[in-house]
XYZ file of C-alpha atoms in Angstrom:
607
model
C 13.824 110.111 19.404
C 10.211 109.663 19.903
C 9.391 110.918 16.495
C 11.674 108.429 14.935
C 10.496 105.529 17.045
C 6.758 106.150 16.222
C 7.567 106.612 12.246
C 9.482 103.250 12.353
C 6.630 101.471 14.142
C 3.975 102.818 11.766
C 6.421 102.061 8.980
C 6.561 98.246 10.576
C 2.937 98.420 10.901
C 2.368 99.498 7.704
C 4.851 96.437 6.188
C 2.779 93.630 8.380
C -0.951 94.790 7.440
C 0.576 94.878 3.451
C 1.369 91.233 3.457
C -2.062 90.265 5.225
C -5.077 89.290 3.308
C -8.115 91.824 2.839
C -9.861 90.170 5.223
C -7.322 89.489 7.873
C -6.430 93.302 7.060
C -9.662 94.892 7.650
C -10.447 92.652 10.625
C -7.027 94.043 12.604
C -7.715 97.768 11.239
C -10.794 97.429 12.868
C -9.580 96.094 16.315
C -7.247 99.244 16.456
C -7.388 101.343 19.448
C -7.642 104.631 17.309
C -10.181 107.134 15.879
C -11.903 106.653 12.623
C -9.395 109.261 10.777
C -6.514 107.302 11.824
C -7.517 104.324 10.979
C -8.399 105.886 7.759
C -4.796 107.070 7.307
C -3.268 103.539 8.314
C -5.730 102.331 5.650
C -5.155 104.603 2.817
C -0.942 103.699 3.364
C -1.225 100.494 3.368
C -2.968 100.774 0.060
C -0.532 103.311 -1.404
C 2.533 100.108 0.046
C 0.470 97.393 -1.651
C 0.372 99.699 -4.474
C 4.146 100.189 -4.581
C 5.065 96.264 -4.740
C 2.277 95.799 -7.539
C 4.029 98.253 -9.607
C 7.664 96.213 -9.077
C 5.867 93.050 -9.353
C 4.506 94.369 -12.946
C 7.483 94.804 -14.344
C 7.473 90.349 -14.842
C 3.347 90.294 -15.512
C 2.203 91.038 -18.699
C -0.292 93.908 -19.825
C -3.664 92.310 -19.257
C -2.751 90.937 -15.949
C -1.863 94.438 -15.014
C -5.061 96.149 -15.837
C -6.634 93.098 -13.827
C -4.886 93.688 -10.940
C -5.084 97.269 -10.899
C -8.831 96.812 -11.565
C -9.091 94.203 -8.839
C -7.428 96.633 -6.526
C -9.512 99.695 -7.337
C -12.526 97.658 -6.306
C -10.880 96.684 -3.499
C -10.149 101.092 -2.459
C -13.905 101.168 -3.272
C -15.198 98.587 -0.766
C -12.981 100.144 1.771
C -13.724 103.238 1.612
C -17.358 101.749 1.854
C -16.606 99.870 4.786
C -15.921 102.770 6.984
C -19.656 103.962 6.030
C -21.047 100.642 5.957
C -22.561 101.339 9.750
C -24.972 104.218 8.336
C -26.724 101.960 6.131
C -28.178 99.586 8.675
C -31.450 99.350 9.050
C -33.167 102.037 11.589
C -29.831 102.079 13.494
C -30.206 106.009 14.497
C -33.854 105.661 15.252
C -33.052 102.405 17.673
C -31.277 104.039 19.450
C -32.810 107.158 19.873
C -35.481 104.941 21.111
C -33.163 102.635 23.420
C -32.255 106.735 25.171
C -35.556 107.670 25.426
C -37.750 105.088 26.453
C -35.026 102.313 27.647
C -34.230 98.807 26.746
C -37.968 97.409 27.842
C -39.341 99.542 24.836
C -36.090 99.372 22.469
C -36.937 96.122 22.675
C -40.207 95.823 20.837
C -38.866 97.161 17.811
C -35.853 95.232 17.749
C -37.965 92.280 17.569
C -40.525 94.214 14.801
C -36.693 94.194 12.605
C -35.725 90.680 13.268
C -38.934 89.645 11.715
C -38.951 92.428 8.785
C -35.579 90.970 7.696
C -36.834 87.352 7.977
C -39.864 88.241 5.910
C -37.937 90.056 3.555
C -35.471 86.621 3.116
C -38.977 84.830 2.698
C -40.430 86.564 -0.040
C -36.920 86.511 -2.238
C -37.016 82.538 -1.896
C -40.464 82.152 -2.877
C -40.249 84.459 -5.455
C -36.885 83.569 -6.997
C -38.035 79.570 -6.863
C -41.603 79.577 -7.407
C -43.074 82.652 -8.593
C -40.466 83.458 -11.358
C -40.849 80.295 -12.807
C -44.409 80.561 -13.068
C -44.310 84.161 -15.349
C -43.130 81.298 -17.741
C -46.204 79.248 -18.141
C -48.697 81.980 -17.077
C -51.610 82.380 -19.079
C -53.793 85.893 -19.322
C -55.591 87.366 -16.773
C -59.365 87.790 -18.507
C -60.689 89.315 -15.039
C -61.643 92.508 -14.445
C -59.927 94.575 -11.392
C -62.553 96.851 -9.331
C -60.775 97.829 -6.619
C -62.312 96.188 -4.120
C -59.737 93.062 -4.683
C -57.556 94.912 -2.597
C -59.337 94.264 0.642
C -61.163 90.404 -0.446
C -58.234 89.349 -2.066
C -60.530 87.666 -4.181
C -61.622 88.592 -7.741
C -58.701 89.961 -10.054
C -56.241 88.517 -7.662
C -57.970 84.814 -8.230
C -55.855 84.365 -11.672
C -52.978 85.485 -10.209
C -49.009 84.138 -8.768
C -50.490 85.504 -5.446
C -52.332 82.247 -4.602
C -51.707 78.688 -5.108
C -54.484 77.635 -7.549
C -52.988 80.022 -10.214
C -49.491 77.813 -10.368
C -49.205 74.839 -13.018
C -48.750 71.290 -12.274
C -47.016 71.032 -15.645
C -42.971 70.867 -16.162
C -42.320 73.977 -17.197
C -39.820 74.652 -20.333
C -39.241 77.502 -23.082
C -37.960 75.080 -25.773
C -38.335 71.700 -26.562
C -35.542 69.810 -25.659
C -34.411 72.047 -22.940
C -33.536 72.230 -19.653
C -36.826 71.968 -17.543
C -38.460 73.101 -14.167
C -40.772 70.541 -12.228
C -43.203 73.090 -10.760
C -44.453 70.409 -7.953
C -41.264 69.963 -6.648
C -40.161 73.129 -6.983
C -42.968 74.459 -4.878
C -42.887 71.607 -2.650
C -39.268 71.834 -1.655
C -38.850 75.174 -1.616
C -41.421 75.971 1.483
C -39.923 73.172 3.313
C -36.706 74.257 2.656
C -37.775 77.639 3.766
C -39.352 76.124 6.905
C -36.107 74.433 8.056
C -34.405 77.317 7.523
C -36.123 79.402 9.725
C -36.148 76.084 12.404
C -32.609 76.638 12.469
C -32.124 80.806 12.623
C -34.651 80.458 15.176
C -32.635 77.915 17.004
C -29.614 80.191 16.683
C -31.105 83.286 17.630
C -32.438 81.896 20.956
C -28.939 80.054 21.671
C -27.132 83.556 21.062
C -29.643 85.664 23.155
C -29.461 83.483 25.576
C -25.379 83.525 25.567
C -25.527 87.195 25.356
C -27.846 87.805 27.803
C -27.992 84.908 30.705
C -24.935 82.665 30.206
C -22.336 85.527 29.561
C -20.194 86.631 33.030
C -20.279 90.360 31.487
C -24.361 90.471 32.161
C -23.075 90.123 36.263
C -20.334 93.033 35.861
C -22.413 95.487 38.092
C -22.657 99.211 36.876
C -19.286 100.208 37.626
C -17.751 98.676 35.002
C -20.619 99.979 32.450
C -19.871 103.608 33.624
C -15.967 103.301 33.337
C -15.454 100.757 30.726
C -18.429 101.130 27.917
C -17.857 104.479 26.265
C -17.045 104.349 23.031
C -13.829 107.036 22.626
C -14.581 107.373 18.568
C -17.392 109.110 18.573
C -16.730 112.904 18.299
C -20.152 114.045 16.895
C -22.038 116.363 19.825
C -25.180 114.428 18.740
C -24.126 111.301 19.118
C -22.222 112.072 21.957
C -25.356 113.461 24.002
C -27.599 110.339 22.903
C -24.503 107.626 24.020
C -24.674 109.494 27.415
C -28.899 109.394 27.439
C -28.416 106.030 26.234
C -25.679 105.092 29.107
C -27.893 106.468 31.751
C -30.861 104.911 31.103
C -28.843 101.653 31.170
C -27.200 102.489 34.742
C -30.668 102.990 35.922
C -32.624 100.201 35.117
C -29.505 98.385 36.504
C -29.806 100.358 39.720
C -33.327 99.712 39.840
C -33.023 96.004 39.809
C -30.579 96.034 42.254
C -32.785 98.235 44.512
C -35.531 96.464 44.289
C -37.610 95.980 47.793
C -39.229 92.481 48.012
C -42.411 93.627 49.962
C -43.702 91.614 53.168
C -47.420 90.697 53.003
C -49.555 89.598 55.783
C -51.147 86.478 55.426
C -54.737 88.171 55.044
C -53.311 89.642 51.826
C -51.693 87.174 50.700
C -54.794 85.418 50.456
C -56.765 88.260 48.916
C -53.914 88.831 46.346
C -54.213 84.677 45.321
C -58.011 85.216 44.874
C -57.295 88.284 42.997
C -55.128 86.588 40.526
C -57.216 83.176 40.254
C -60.566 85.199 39.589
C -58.326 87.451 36.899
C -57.218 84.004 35.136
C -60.120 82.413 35.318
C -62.101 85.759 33.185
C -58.778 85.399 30.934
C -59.304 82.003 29.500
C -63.118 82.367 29.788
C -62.959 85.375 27.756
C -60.695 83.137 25.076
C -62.828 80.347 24.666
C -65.222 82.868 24.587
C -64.042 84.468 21.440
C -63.034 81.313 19.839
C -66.288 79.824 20.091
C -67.798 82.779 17.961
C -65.191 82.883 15.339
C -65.999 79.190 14.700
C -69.594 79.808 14.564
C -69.158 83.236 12.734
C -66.892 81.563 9.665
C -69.253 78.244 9.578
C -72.558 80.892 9.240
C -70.619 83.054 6.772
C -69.745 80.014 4.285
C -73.317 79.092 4.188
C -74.628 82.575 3.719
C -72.348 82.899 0.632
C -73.723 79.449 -1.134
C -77.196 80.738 -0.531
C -76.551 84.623 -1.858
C -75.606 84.609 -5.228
C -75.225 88.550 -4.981
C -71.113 89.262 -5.774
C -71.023 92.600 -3.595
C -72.611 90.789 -0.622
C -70.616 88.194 -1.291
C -67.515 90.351 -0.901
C -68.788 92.259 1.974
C -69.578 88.860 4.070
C -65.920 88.092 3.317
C -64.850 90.950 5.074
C -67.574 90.073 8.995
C -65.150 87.276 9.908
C -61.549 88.872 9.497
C -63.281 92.689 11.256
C -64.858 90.678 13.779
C -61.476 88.711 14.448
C -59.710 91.818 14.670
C -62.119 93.487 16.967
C -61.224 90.293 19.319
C -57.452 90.498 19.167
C -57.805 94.404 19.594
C -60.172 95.227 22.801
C -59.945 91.874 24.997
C -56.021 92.937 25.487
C -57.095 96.050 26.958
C -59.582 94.089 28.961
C -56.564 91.872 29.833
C -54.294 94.992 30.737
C -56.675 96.080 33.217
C -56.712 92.717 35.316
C -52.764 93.197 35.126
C -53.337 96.619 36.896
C -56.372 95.120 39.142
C -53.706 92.484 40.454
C -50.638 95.031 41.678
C -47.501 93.119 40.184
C -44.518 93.954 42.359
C -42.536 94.768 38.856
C -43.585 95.564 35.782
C -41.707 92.539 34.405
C -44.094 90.232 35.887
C -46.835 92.129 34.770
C -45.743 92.076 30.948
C -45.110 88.039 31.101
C -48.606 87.579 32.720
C -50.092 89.693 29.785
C -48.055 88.452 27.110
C -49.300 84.770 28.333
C -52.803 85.510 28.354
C -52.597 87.408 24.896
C -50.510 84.587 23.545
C -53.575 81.982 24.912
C -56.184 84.165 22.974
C -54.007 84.693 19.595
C -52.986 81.477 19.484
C -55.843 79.803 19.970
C -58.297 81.954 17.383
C -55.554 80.921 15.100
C -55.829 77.022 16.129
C -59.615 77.498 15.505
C -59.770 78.725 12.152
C -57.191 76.326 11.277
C -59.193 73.664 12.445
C -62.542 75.064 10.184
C -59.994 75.635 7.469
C -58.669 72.021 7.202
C -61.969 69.652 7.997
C -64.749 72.625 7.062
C -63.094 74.415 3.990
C -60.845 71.528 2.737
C -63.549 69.179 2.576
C -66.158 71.343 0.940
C -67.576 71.178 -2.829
C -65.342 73.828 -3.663
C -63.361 74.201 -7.035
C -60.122 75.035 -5.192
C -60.326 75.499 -1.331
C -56.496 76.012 -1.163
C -57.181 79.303 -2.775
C -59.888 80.236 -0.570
C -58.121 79.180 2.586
C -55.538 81.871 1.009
C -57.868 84.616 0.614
C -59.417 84.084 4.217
C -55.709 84.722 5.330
C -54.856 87.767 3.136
C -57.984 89.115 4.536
C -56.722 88.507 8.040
C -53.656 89.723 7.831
C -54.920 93.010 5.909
C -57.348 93.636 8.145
C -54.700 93.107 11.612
C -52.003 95.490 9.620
C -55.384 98.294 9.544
C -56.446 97.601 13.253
C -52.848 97.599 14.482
C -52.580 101.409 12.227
C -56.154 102.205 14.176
C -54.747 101.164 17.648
C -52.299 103.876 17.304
C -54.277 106.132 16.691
C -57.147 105.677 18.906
C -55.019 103.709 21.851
C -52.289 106.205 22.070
C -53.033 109.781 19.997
C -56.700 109.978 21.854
C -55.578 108.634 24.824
C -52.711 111.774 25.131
C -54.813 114.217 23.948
C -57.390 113.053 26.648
C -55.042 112.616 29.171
C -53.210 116.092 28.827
C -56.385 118.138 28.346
C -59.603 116.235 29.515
C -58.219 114.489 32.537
C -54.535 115.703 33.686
C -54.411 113.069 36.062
C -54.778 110.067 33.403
C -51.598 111.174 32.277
C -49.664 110.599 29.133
C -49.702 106.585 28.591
C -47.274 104.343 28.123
C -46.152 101.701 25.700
C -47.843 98.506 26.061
C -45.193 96.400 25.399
C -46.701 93.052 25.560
C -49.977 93.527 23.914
C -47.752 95.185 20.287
C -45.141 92.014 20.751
C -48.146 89.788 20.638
C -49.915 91.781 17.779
C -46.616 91.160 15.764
C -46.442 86.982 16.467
C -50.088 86.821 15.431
C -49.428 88.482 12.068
C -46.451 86.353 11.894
C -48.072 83.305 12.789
C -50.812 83.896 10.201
C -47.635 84.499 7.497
C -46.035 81.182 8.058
C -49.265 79.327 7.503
C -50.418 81.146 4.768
C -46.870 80.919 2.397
C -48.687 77.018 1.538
C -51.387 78.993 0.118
C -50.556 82.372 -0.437
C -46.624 82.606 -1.672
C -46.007 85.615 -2.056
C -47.831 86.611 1.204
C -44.127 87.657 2.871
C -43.796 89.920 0.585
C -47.411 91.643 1.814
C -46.534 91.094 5.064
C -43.029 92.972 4.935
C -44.634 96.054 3.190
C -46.944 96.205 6.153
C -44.010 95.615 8.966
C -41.875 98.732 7.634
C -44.735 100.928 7.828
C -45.795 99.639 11.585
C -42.254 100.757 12.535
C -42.623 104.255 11.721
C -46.313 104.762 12.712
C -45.182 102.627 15.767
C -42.132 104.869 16.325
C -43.951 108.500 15.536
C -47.079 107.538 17.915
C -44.166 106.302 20.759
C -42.249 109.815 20.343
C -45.163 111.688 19.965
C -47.882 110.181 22.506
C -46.152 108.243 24.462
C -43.972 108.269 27.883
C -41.339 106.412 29.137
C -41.927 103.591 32.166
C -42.676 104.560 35.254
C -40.745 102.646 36.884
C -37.728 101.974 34.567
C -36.563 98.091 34.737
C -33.686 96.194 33.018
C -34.728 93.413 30.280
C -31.879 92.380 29.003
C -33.809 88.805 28.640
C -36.770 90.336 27.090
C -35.643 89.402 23.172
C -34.650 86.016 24.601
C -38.723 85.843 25.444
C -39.706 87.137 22.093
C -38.199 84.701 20.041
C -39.044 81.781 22.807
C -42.862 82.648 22.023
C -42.353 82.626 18.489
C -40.830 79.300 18.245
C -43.299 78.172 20.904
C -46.032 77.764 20.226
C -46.160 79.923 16.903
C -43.678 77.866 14.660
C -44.527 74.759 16.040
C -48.344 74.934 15.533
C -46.976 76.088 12.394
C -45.429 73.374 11.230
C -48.111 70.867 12.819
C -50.727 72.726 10.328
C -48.343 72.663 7.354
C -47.741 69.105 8.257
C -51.327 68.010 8.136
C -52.062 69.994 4.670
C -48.841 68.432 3.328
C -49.545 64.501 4.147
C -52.885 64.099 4.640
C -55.609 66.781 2.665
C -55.898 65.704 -0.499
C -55.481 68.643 -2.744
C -58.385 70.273 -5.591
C -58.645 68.298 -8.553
C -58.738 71.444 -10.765
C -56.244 73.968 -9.691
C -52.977 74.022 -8.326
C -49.252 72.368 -9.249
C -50.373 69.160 -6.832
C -53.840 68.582 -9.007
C -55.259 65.105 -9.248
C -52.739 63.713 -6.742
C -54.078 62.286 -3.359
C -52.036 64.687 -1.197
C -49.115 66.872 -1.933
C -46.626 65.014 -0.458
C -46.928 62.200 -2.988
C -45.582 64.314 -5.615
C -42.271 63.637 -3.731
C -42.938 60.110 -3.158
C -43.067 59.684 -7.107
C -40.196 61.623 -7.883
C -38.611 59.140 -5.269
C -39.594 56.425 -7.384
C -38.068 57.933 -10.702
C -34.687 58.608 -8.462
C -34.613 54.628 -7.592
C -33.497 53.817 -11.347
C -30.199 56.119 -11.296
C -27.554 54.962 -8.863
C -25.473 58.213 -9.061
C -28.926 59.096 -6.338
C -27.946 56.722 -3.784
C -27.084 59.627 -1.084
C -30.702 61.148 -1.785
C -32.613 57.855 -1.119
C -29.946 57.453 2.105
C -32.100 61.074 3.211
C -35.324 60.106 2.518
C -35.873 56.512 3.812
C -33.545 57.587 7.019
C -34.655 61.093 8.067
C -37.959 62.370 6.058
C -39.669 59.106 6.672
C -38.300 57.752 9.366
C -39.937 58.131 12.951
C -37.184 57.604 14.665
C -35.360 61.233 13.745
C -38.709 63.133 14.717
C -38.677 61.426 17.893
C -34.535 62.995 18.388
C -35.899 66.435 16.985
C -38.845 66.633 19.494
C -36.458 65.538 22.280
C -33.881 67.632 21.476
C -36.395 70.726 21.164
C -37.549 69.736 24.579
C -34.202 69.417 26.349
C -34.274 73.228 25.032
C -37.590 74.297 26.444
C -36.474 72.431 29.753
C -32.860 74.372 29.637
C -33.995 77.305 29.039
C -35.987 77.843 31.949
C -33.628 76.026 34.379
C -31.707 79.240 32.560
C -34.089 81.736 33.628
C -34.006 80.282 37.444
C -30.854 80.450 37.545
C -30.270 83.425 36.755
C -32.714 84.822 39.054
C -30.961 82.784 42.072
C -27.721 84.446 41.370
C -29.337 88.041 40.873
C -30.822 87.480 44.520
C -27.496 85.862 45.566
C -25.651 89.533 44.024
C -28.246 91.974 45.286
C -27.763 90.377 48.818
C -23.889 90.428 48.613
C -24.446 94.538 47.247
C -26.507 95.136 50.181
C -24.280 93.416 52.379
């Protein structure tokens, strides 16, 4: 009897997921309770039953809609056979979480973030390629320059008379015949980077909302370890592999829960207290001195350089002075986080936690404002010199930073982590095997970042460099962490660590972004002699004439309604900064929160 009553229910089953949609059909597949070869088996019968009515229902079709649908449906057995696969082909998904088992969430964490911004770069350089670059191999004329090699690390050179920069695109309406269709390169190139750059206001937006849902708001974060030791496994897995890293994975979870929960709030006397304030006042006040030490050099350093290259007419010193002020930049951003990593082990955090946000806000300080520096020498030194095109040259500076980063960040590896093993396993055994500084790598990855987004105006196809140089951090980051490295200490839970991540690089990365952008866009008037916005008196006013051309159709009404009531009107930047404030503000009423009620559970599990 039980035979028969499970063979009708399949059969039932069976009927109900035939007369569903693909989508509905693979959606309720999915949610089934069952392992991947049943599910497979449901699948593959329900196909064979939709197959069986298609063959009635052909009898009334003619021929060619028969071959359609049974062409249709063999697709349709190819993606689903694909679908049960699909998992394998996601990017780095083994090696995540080989590295979420070994090392724990606080590390996994890191290179979670290093994806996020590989895909967004890789999204980047497909728009500005598809929309501006493409267009361009139209209207390109030859390269007469002669490549040496040593374009590669100036940028300049070869790459001059290139798509890679902006003074190499036309201002001209580009079409192959006559009384074609056409391509306004202006607007093309105009609207596509600010299309790009509200794009990425938004998934920004989105990303913090859903971290923040997944990892503060949601009841589940509050569920207590019980419930992640009886209720998480995952009963499909069968492989032994997978099987042992799930449990690594599982355990490492319990404990950093268990070591929040356990955490001893330590008692000082008032004599320490006061020692530990000085402590941390004298380490902040060497922090920020430090950073306005370093800023005040690279301004000095790139105003010296641009006079030493009028005065030298000599092309290889040329080419080597280009290369002082991007080394000497890197040499900044590489040893004073060390320098800032000791004062975090000088003032004796009670978790590492707080140690990482203190370091992460000091490194953010120094990044951020090197970057604010050489914009600043960029947009009233460079922009305003005698130069042919200083759009292109504010380009090259950038590709020269961001080359020059990628090979620091390759030598930090190597010297921060590979000599610091072998020195601490053979030289000095009590140094120890070192560990993964988290917040110095995070903040190596939103300066490179940073320095992308600002240098797409100049330097389109930049993502594209910049994504080549992201996928090979990962696995040098990833070999160097296996190989050198070991895990915390003291292993903590960060489930809000991401949440942080992306907070930084919305503010203040994207937003002094878009404050730069904004500035080149409305109020630098661009080179008379090179680029698609030649011989107007800033680049925005190639929109303000096309405007002007759109007043004379009425069928543009709804585009004029845009313009004079969002993109020039005052009053919707004011709601945007508000609302992007009530954020800010919300997000760290968030973060109190949720440490109230972790104090409020850990007293209640003590209790």
């Amino acid at each position: 009897l039980d035979f028969f009553h499970g063979f009708y229910a399949e059969e039932n089953l069976v009927g109900n997921l035939a007369s569903m949609s693909t989508s509905e059909r693979i959606k309720a597949i999915q949610k089934m309770p069952e392992t991947m070869k049943k599910k497979r088996e449901i699948r593959n019968k329900v196909l064979k039953e939709i197959t069986k009515k298609s063959r009635h229902r052909s009898i009334r079709v003619s021929c060619c809609r028969h071959c359609l649908q049974a062409t249709v449906l063999s697709f349709r057995r190819f993606g689903n056979s694909l679908s049960g696969y699909f998992y394998l082909l996601h990017l780095w998904h083994k090696a995540l979480k080989i590295i979420g088992a070994e090392f724990g969430t606080s590390v996994l964490s890191y290179f979670i973030f290093l994806k996020w911004l590989l895909t967004l770069n890789i999204f980047s350089f497909l728009i500005n390629f598809s929309f501006i670059t493409v267009p361009q191999f139209v209207a390109a004329e030859p390269n007469n320059l002669s490549f040496t090699g040593l374009e590669l690390f100036t940028g300049a050179g070869y790459f001059q008379q290139t798509v890679l920069y902006y003074g190499f695109y036309t201002n001209a309406t580009i079409s192959k015949t006559e009384n074609g269709p056409s391509y306004n390169m202006q607007l093309a190139y105009i609207f596509t980077i600010g299309i790009y750059f509200v794009i990425c206001f938004l998934i920004l937006l989105f990303s913090m909302a859903k971290s923040f849902c997944r990892n503060f708001i949601n009841p589940q974060t509050y569920s207590g370890n019980g419930s992640r030791l009886l209720c998480t496994w995952d009963f499909n897995i069968t492989n032994e592999k997978a099987v042992k890293l799930k449990q690594k994975n599982l355990s490492t979870q319990i404990k950093e829960g268990l070591t929040e929960v356990n955490r001893e709030v330590l008692n000082f006397s008032v004599k320490e207290r006061v020692v530990r304030i000085v402590i941390h006042l004298v380490s902040w006040v060497a922090s920020l001195g430090t950073a306005v030490a370093a800023c005040a050099g690279v301004y000095f350093l790139s105003v010296n350089l641009q006079l030493f290259v009028k005065g030298h007419k000599n092309d290889l010193e040329n080419q080597a002075a280009m290369l002082v002020l991007p080394i000497v930049t890197s040499l900044f951003n590489a040893f004073i986080p060390f320098f800032y990593s000791w004062l975090g082990h000088l003032e004796r955090f009670q978790t590492p936690g707080y140690q990482i946000y203190v370091t992460i806000t000091r490194n953010i300080i120094l990044k951020i404002s090197i970057i604010g520096i050489l914009c600043y020498y960029w947009l009233n030194v460079v922009a305003t010199s005698e130069s042919q095109c200083w759009e292109t040259l504010v380009g090259q500076d950038i590709y020269r930073l961001v080359l020059v980063d990628f090979i620091f960040c390759l030598l930090g590896s190597f010297f921060g982590e590979f000599l610091r093993r072998i020195i601490g396993s053979t030289v000095c055994v009590s140094l120890g095997l070192p560990e993964f500084d988290i917040g110095r790598n995070v903040l190596d990855l939103i300066y490179a970042q940073t320095l992308t987004w600002i240098g797409i105006l100049f330097s389109p196809l930049l993502p594209g460099i910049q994504m080549i140089s992201f996928s090979i951090v990962f696995y040098v980051k990833k070999v160097s962490l296996m190989m050198n490295c070991q895990p915390p200490r003291k292993v903590w839970r960060t489930a809000q660590m991401t949440t942080s991540f992306m907070f930084l690089l919305f503010f203040p990365s994207f937003l002094g972004v878009l404050s730069v952008i904004g500035v080149t866009v409305w109020r630098l008037k661009p080179s008379e002699k090179c680029g698609p916005f030649r011989g107007l008196s800033s680049m925005y006013a190639a929109v303000s004439e096309w405007i002007k051309i759109l007043e004379n159709y009425t069928a543009s009404k709804w585009v004029m309604w845009i313009y004079h009531n969002l993109i020039t009107s005052e009053l919707f930047f004011f709601i945007l900064s508000v609302l992007v404030l009530i954020i800010t503000y919300l997000y760290w009423q968030i973060i109190e929160g949720r440490k109230t009620m972790t104090k409020l559970l850990r007293k209640q599990i003590i209790n």
